[in-house]
Amino acid sequence: MIATLKPDSSHALRGLSDLRIRNLFIIPTIIFLIVFNIFPLIYSLGYSFYDYSAAGSEEPVFVGLQNYRDLLSDPNIWNNFTVTAKYVIISVGGQVLVGFGVALLLNRTLPAKGLITTLLLLPMMMSAAVVGLFWQLLYSPSWGVINYVFGLGDFAWLSDADAALWAVAITDIWMWAPFVMLLSLAGLSAVPKHLYEAASIDRASGWYTFSRITLPLVSPLLLIAIIFRTMEAFKTFDIAFIMSTQPTTEVIAIRLYKFAFQEWQTGKSCALAYIVLIMVVAITNIYVKYLNQVKER
């Protein structure tokens, strides 16, 4: 039997109500988010309208939208955005192809399937700095394994202006394709088996089954993976910063870092951060709108 207390009893009055317990857990979390997330956002937004350097002793000078005008009219900034767009397309596209392809291979009865899946998930659990340094050694023209396996001689991947961006993107694909694989595998395992049985009875081809059953039912989870990986790829800093110093790999996050911590243009770096934020939010909204359309079908 479950014992209950009368609401007006002395024991009930001495205890905590459900509302008080809820507030006891929620209010500290809200305060934490305000202090460490919302306040810095508002504070940096204010500085984006000032000519200010955190390393100097001069007082901030209000310049309005001048920082935004200077950034949006700077051809070097647009070049950084172009490099970032190329990187996002190569990286996210590769992650979707590799991750979804591996998920299709794992979506069957295999010996030691759990162990194989766990081993494939290891790259995304590693530190990005460690991954960057590890692949930097693999790309080394002197003792790198990649050149030896493909017979490329002493080809310098990270020093070549054309190959450096591809090298960094391949590293990101290796690290984060397991994330796409994991979500795709969850979607594939949720597809009702009777649909495949009906397609088999109707003698449907493999491509017809894939395009009419598998892909439409997995696409919502696949789009969620694309949303997350696009946002992260657009903000990529660590791998690109560690692996290469070529101009062709200077994504917008590296340009932002140089503004903030090398040139100490604090006001301009805050403005650039908000430009990047607006672009990421806009791209994400496009994905979410398309995701809602897919779910309604």
Short mmCIF file of C-alpha atoms in Angstrom, two decimals:
data_model
loop_
_atom_site.label_atom_id
_atom_site.label_comp_id
_atom_site.label_asym_id
_atom_site.label_seq_id
_atom_site.Cartn_x
_atom_site.Cartn_y
_atom_site.Cartn_z
CA MET A 1 0.00 0.00 0.00
CA ILE A 2 1.16 3.54 -0.76
CA ALA A 3 0.88 5.86 2.21
CA THR A 4 -0.34 9.41 1.56
CA LEU A 5 -0.24 12.48 3.76
CA LYS A 6 -3.08 14.89 4.23
CA PRO A 7 -2.17 18.26 2.66
CA ASP A 8 -2.96 20.12 5.90
CA SER A 9 -1.13 17.74 8.22
CA SER A 10 1.95 18.81 10.15
CA HIS A 11 4.15 16.24 8.36
CA ALA A 12 3.08 17.50 4.95
CA LEU A 13 3.65 21.11 5.90
CA ARG A 14 7.20 20.31 7.05
CA GLY A 15 8.04 18.61 3.71
CA LEU A 16 8.72 20.10 0.28
CA SER A 17 5.94 20.34 -2.27
CA ASP A 18 6.40 19.20 -5.85
CA LEU A 19 6.52 22.83 -6.95
CA ARG A 20 9.28 23.68 -4.47
CA ILE A 21 11.32 20.62 -5.47
CA ARG A 22 10.97 21.56 -9.14
CA ASN A 23 12.07 25.13 -8.47
CA LEU A 24 14.96 23.87 -6.35
CA PHE A 25 16.38 22.09 -9.39
CA ILE A 26 15.36 24.49 -12.18
CA ILE A 27 16.22 27.90 -10.72
CA PRO A 28 19.97 27.18 -10.22
CA THR A 29 20.14 25.86 -13.78
CA ILE A 30 18.46 28.98 -15.15
CA ILE A 31 20.85 31.19 -13.17
CA PHE A 32 23.81 29.20 -14.48
CA LEU A 33 22.63 29.58 -18.10
CA ILE A 34 22.06 33.32 -17.68
CA VAL A 35 25.49 33.91 -16.14
CA PHE A 36 27.54 31.76 -18.51
CA ASN A 37 25.52 31.91 -21.75
CA ILE A 38 23.04 34.76 -22.04
CA PHE A 39 25.09 37.45 -20.29
CA PRO A 40 28.21 36.95 -22.48
CA LEU A 41 26.01 37.03 -25.59
CA ILE A 42 24.46 40.37 -24.62
CA TYR A 43 27.81 41.75 -23.43
CA SER A 44 29.58 40.84 -26.70
CA LEU A 45 26.68 42.22 -28.73
CA GLY A 46 27.21 45.57 -27.03
CA TYR A 47 30.93 45.55 -27.79
CA SER A 48 30.24 44.81 -31.47
CA PHE A 49 29.07 48.44 -31.81
CA TYR A 50 32.28 49.84 -30.32
CA ASP A 51 35.83 50.42 -31.50
CA TYR A 52 37.50 48.60 -28.63
CA SER A 53 40.62 46.57 -27.89
CA ALA A 54 40.77 44.37 -24.80
CA ALA A 55 44.57 44.64 -24.80
CA GLY A 56 44.62 48.46 -24.79
CA SER A 57 43.88 51.01 -22.14
CA GLU A 58 41.69 53.26 -24.30
CA GLU A 59 38.01 53.62 -23.55
CA PRO A 60 35.58 51.99 -26.00
CA VAL A 61 34.37 54.38 -28.71
CA PHE A 62 30.85 53.93 -30.03
CA VAL A 63 30.90 53.47 -33.83
CA GLY A 64 27.43 52.03 -34.43
CA LEU A 65 27.28 49.63 -37.37
CA GLN A 66 30.72 50.61 -38.69
CA ASN A 67 32.32 47.30 -37.60
CA TYR A 68 29.67 45.38 -39.53
CA ARG A 69 30.11 47.59 -42.61
CA ASP A 70 33.90 47.14 -42.55
CA LEU A 71 33.61 43.37 -42.25
CA LEU A 72 30.96 42.92 -44.92
CA SER A 73 32.93 45.10 -47.36
CA ASP A 74 36.23 43.30 -46.70
CA PRO A 75 37.09 40.92 -49.58
CA ASN A 76 39.33 38.88 -47.27
CA ILE A 77 36.37 38.13 -45.01
CA TRP A 78 34.32 36.97 -47.98
CA ASN A 79 37.22 34.78 -49.02
CA ASN A 80 37.15 33.22 -45.54
CA PHE A 81 33.42 32.59 -45.94
CA THR A 82 34.06 31.00 -49.35
CA VAL A 83 36.68 28.69 -47.86
CA THR A 84 34.27 27.83 -45.03
CA ALA A 85 31.47 27.05 -47.49
CA LYS A 86 33.75 24.71 -49.47
CA TYR A 87 34.84 23.03 -46.27
CA VAL A 88 31.25 22.55 -45.08
CA ILE A 89 30.15 21.03 -48.40
CA ILE A 90 33.10 18.63 -48.59
CA SER A 91 33.05 17.68 -44.92
CA VAL A 92 29.32 17.28 -44.35
CA GLY A 93 28.78 15.65 -47.74
CA GLY A 94 31.54 13.13 -47.02
CA GLN A 95 30.23 12.42 -43.54
CA VAL A 96 26.73 11.72 -44.87
CA LEU A 97 27.98 9.40 -47.62
CA VAL A 98 30.41 7.50 -45.41
CA GLY A 99 28.24 7.43 -42.30
CA PHE A 100 25.06 6.37 -44.08
CA GLY A 101 26.94 3.82 -46.19
CA VAL A 102 28.51 2.20 -43.12
CA ALA A 103 25.12 2.20 -41.38
CA LEU A 104 23.62 0.28 -44.32
CA LEU A 105 26.40 -2.30 -44.01
CA LEU A 106 25.87 -2.66 -40.26
CA ASN A 107 22.09 -2.91 -40.53
CA ARG A 108 22.18 -6.68 -40.78
CA THR A 109 23.12 -9.70 -38.70
CA LEU A 110 26.88 -9.65 -38.25
CA PRO A 111 29.22 -11.46 -35.87
CA ALA A 112 30.53 -9.11 -33.16
CA LYS A 113 28.29 -6.33 -34.48
CA GLY A 114 28.29 -4.51 -31.14
CA LEU A 115 32.09 -4.55 -30.93
CA ILE A 116 32.47 -3.32 -34.51
CA THR A 117 29.99 -0.48 -33.91
CA THR A 118 31.80 0.55 -30.74
CA LEU A 119 35.18 0.60 -32.48
CA LEU A 120 33.76 2.70 -35.32
CA LEU A 121 32.45 5.23 -32.78
CA LEU A 122 35.87 5.77 -31.18
CA PRO A 123 37.06 8.60 -33.50
CA MET A 124 34.30 11.02 -32.47
CA MET A 125 35.10 10.40 -28.79
CA MET A 126 38.67 11.63 -29.23
CA SER A 127 39.88 15.18 -28.68
CA ALA A 128 39.96 17.28 -31.85
CA ALA A 129 43.50 18.43 -31.01
CA VAL A 130 44.69 14.82 -30.75
CA VAL A 131 42.95 13.92 -34.02
CA GLY A 132 44.55 16.90 -35.78
CA LEU A 133 48.05 16.02 -34.58
CA PHE A 134 47.53 12.34 -35.40
CA TRP A 135 46.46 13.05 -38.99
CA GLN A 136 49.22 15.61 -39.33
CA LEU A 137 51.65 12.72 -38.87
CA LEU A 138 49.74 10.56 -41.34
CA TYR A 139 49.98 13.32 -43.97
CA SER A 140 53.70 13.90 -43.33
CA PRO A 141 55.71 13.81 -46.62
CA SER A 142 58.66 12.20 -44.83
CA TRP A 143 57.13 9.29 -42.87
CA GLY A 144 53.40 9.58 -43.46
CA VAL A 145 51.52 6.34 -44.08
CA ILE A 146 49.09 7.89 -46.57
CA ASN A 147 51.73 8.76 -49.16
CA TYR A 148 53.28 5.30 -48.75
CA VAL A 149 49.97 3.45 -49.20
CA PHE A 150 48.90 5.43 -52.28
CA GLY A 151 52.41 5.70 -53.75
CA LEU A 152 52.45 9.51 -53.74
CA GLY A 153 56.12 9.88 -52.89
CA ASP A 154 56.88 12.95 -50.81
CA PHE A 155 53.68 14.84 -51.64
CA ALA A 156 53.10 17.53 -48.98
CA TRP A 157 49.35 17.47 -48.34
CA LEU A 158 49.22 20.22 -45.74
CA SER A 159 51.67 22.52 -47.56
CA ASP A 160 49.91 22.29 -50.89
CA ALA A 161 47.39 25.10 -51.36
CA ASP A 162 44.96 22.94 -53.33
CA ALA A 163 45.18 19.75 -51.25
CA ALA A 164 45.28 21.26 -47.75
CA LEU A 165 41.54 21.93 -47.50
CA TRP A 166 40.76 18.40 -48.71
CA ALA A 167 43.20 16.95 -46.20
CA VAL A 168 41.55 18.80 -43.30
CA ALA A 169 38.05 17.86 -44.55
CA ILE A 170 39.01 14.17 -44.81
CA THR A 171 40.20 14.31 -41.20
CA ASP A 172 36.87 15.80 -40.13
CA ILE A 173 35.02 13.13 -42.12
CA TRP A 174 37.00 10.39 -40.36
CA MET A 175 36.21 11.91 -36.97
CA TRP A 176 32.49 12.68 -37.38
CA ALA A 177 31.16 10.18 -39.93
CA PRO A 178 30.48 7.80 -36.98
CA PHE A 179 28.01 10.38 -35.63
CA VAL A 180 26.01 10.25 -38.86
CA MET A 181 26.38 6.47 -38.85
CA LEU A 182 24.93 6.23 -35.34
CA LEU A 183 21.83 8.30 -36.15
CA SER A 184 21.36 6.52 -39.48
CA LEU A 185 21.66 3.13 -37.78
CA ALA A 186 18.97 4.16 -35.31
CA GLY A 187 16.69 5.16 -38.18
CA LEU A 188 17.37 1.98 -40.15
CA SER A 189 16.67 -0.26 -37.17
CA ALA A 190 13.28 1.47 -36.72
CA VAL A 191 12.08 0.73 -40.29
CA PRO A 192 9.28 -1.89 -40.06
CA LYS A 193 10.47 -5.26 -41.41
CA HIS A 194 7.11 -6.04 -42.99
CA LEU A 195 7.69 -3.28 -45.56
CA TYR A 196 10.78 -5.07 -46.83
CA GLU A 197 8.90 -8.37 -46.81
CA ALA A 198 6.11 -6.83 -48.89
CA ALA A 199 8.63 -5.37 -51.33
CA SER A 200 10.33 -8.76 -51.61
CA ILE A 201 7.01 -10.47 -52.33
CA ASP A 202 6.29 -7.88 -55.05
CA ARG A 203 9.78 -8.55 -56.47
CA ALA A 204 10.84 -4.93 -56.10
CA SER A 205 14.41 -4.14 -57.08
CA GLY A 206 17.04 -3.20 -54.53
CA TRP A 207 17.12 0.41 -55.73
CA TYR A 208 13.33 0.69 -55.60
CA THR A 209 13.30 -0.65 -52.04
CA PHE A 210 16.04 1.77 -51.02
CA SER A 211 14.54 4.85 -52.68
CA ARG A 212 10.90 4.21 -51.72
CA ILE A 213 11.22 2.61 -48.28
CA THR A 214 14.62 3.00 -46.67
CA LEU A 215 15.56 6.56 -47.61
CA PRO A 216 12.16 8.24 -46.97
CA LEU A 217 11.84 6.65 -43.51
CA VAL A 218 15.43 7.38 -42.48
CA SER A 219 15.59 10.90 -43.96
CA PRO A 220 14.24 12.72 -40.84
CA LEU A 221 17.06 11.37 -38.66
CA LEU A 222 19.53 11.87 -41.49
CA LEU A 223 18.48 15.52 -41.79
CA ILE A 224 18.93 15.98 -38.04
CA ALA A 225 22.48 14.65 -38.39
CA ILE A 226 23.09 17.04 -41.30
CA ILE A 227 21.78 19.99 -39.26
CA PHE A 228 24.12 19.29 -36.35
CA ARG A 229 27.15 18.58 -38.53
CA THR A 230 26.56 21.66 -40.71
CA MET A 231 26.45 23.90 -37.64
CA GLU A 232 29.63 22.36 -36.24
CA ALA A 233 31.47 22.36 -39.58
CA PHE A 234 30.62 26.03 -40.09
CA LYS A 235 32.25 26.79 -36.73
CA THR A 236 35.26 24.48 -37.22
CA PHE A 237 38.43 25.85 -35.69
CA ASP A 238 40.61 23.33 -33.88
CA ILE A 239 41.35 20.78 -36.62
CA ALA A 240 41.93 23.40 -39.32
CA PHE A 241 44.07 25.52 -36.99
CA ILE A 242 46.26 22.63 -35.86
CA MET A 243 46.76 20.89 -39.19
CA SER A 244 47.47 23.65 -41.69
CA THR A 245 48.49 27.31 -42.00
CA GLN A 246 47.60 27.62 -45.68
CA PRO A 247 45.31 30.52 -46.70
CA THR A 248 43.06 27.97 -48.38
CA THR A 249 42.29 26.42 -44.97
CA GLU A 250 41.64 29.69 -43.11
CA VAL A 251 38.01 29.16 -42.27
CA ILE A 252 35.99 31.96 -40.73
CA ALA A 253 36.57 30.72 -37.16
CA ILE A 254 40.34 31.09 -37.61
CA ARG A 255 39.86 34.61 -38.96
CA LEU A 256 37.72 35.36 -35.90
CA TYR A 257 40.42 34.00 -33.60
CA LYS A 258 43.05 36.21 -35.24
CA PHE A 259 40.87 39.29 -34.86
CA ALA A 260 40.20 38.56 -31.19
CA PHE A 261 43.48 37.18 -29.82
CA GLN A 262 46.24 38.14 -32.24
CA GLU A 263 45.21 41.56 -33.52
CA TRP A 264 43.15 42.37 -30.39
CA GLN A 265 40.34 43.99 -32.35
CA THR A 266 37.72 43.07 -29.77
CA GLY A 267 34.86 45.13 -31.15
CA LYS A 268 35.36 43.91 -34.70
CA SER A 269 35.75 40.29 -33.55
CA CYS A 270 32.44 40.52 -31.65
CA ALA A 271 30.75 41.86 -34.78
CA LEU A 272 32.19 39.03 -36.88
CA ALA A 273 31.02 36.50 -34.29
CA TYR A 274 27.45 37.80 -34.63
CA ILE A 275 27.63 37.71 -38.43
CA VAL A 276 28.64 34.04 -38.19
CA LEU A 277 25.85 33.43 -35.66
CA ILE A 278 23.24 34.96 -37.96
CA MET A 279 24.45 32.85 -40.89
CA VAL A 280 24.41 29.64 -38.84
CA VAL A 281 20.89 30.39 -37.57
CA ALA A 282 19.68 31.14 -41.11
CA ILE A 283 21.14 27.92 -42.51
CA THR A 284 19.71 25.92 -39.60
CA ASN A 285 16.23 27.40 -40.14
CA ILE A 286 16.34 26.32 -43.78
CA TYR A 287 17.20 22.77 -42.72
CA VAL A 288 14.51 22.73 -40.02
CA LYS A 289 11.88 24.00 -42.46
CA TYR A 290 12.79 21.22 -44.91
CA LEU A 291 12.80 18.69 -42.04
CA ASN A 292 9.25 19.67 -41.09
CA GLN A 293 8.16 19.22 -44.70
CA VAL A 294 9.71 15.73 -44.74
CA LYS A 295 7.93 14.77 -41.50
CA GLU A 296 4.55 15.89 -42.90
CA ARG A 297 4.81 13.53 -45.88
#
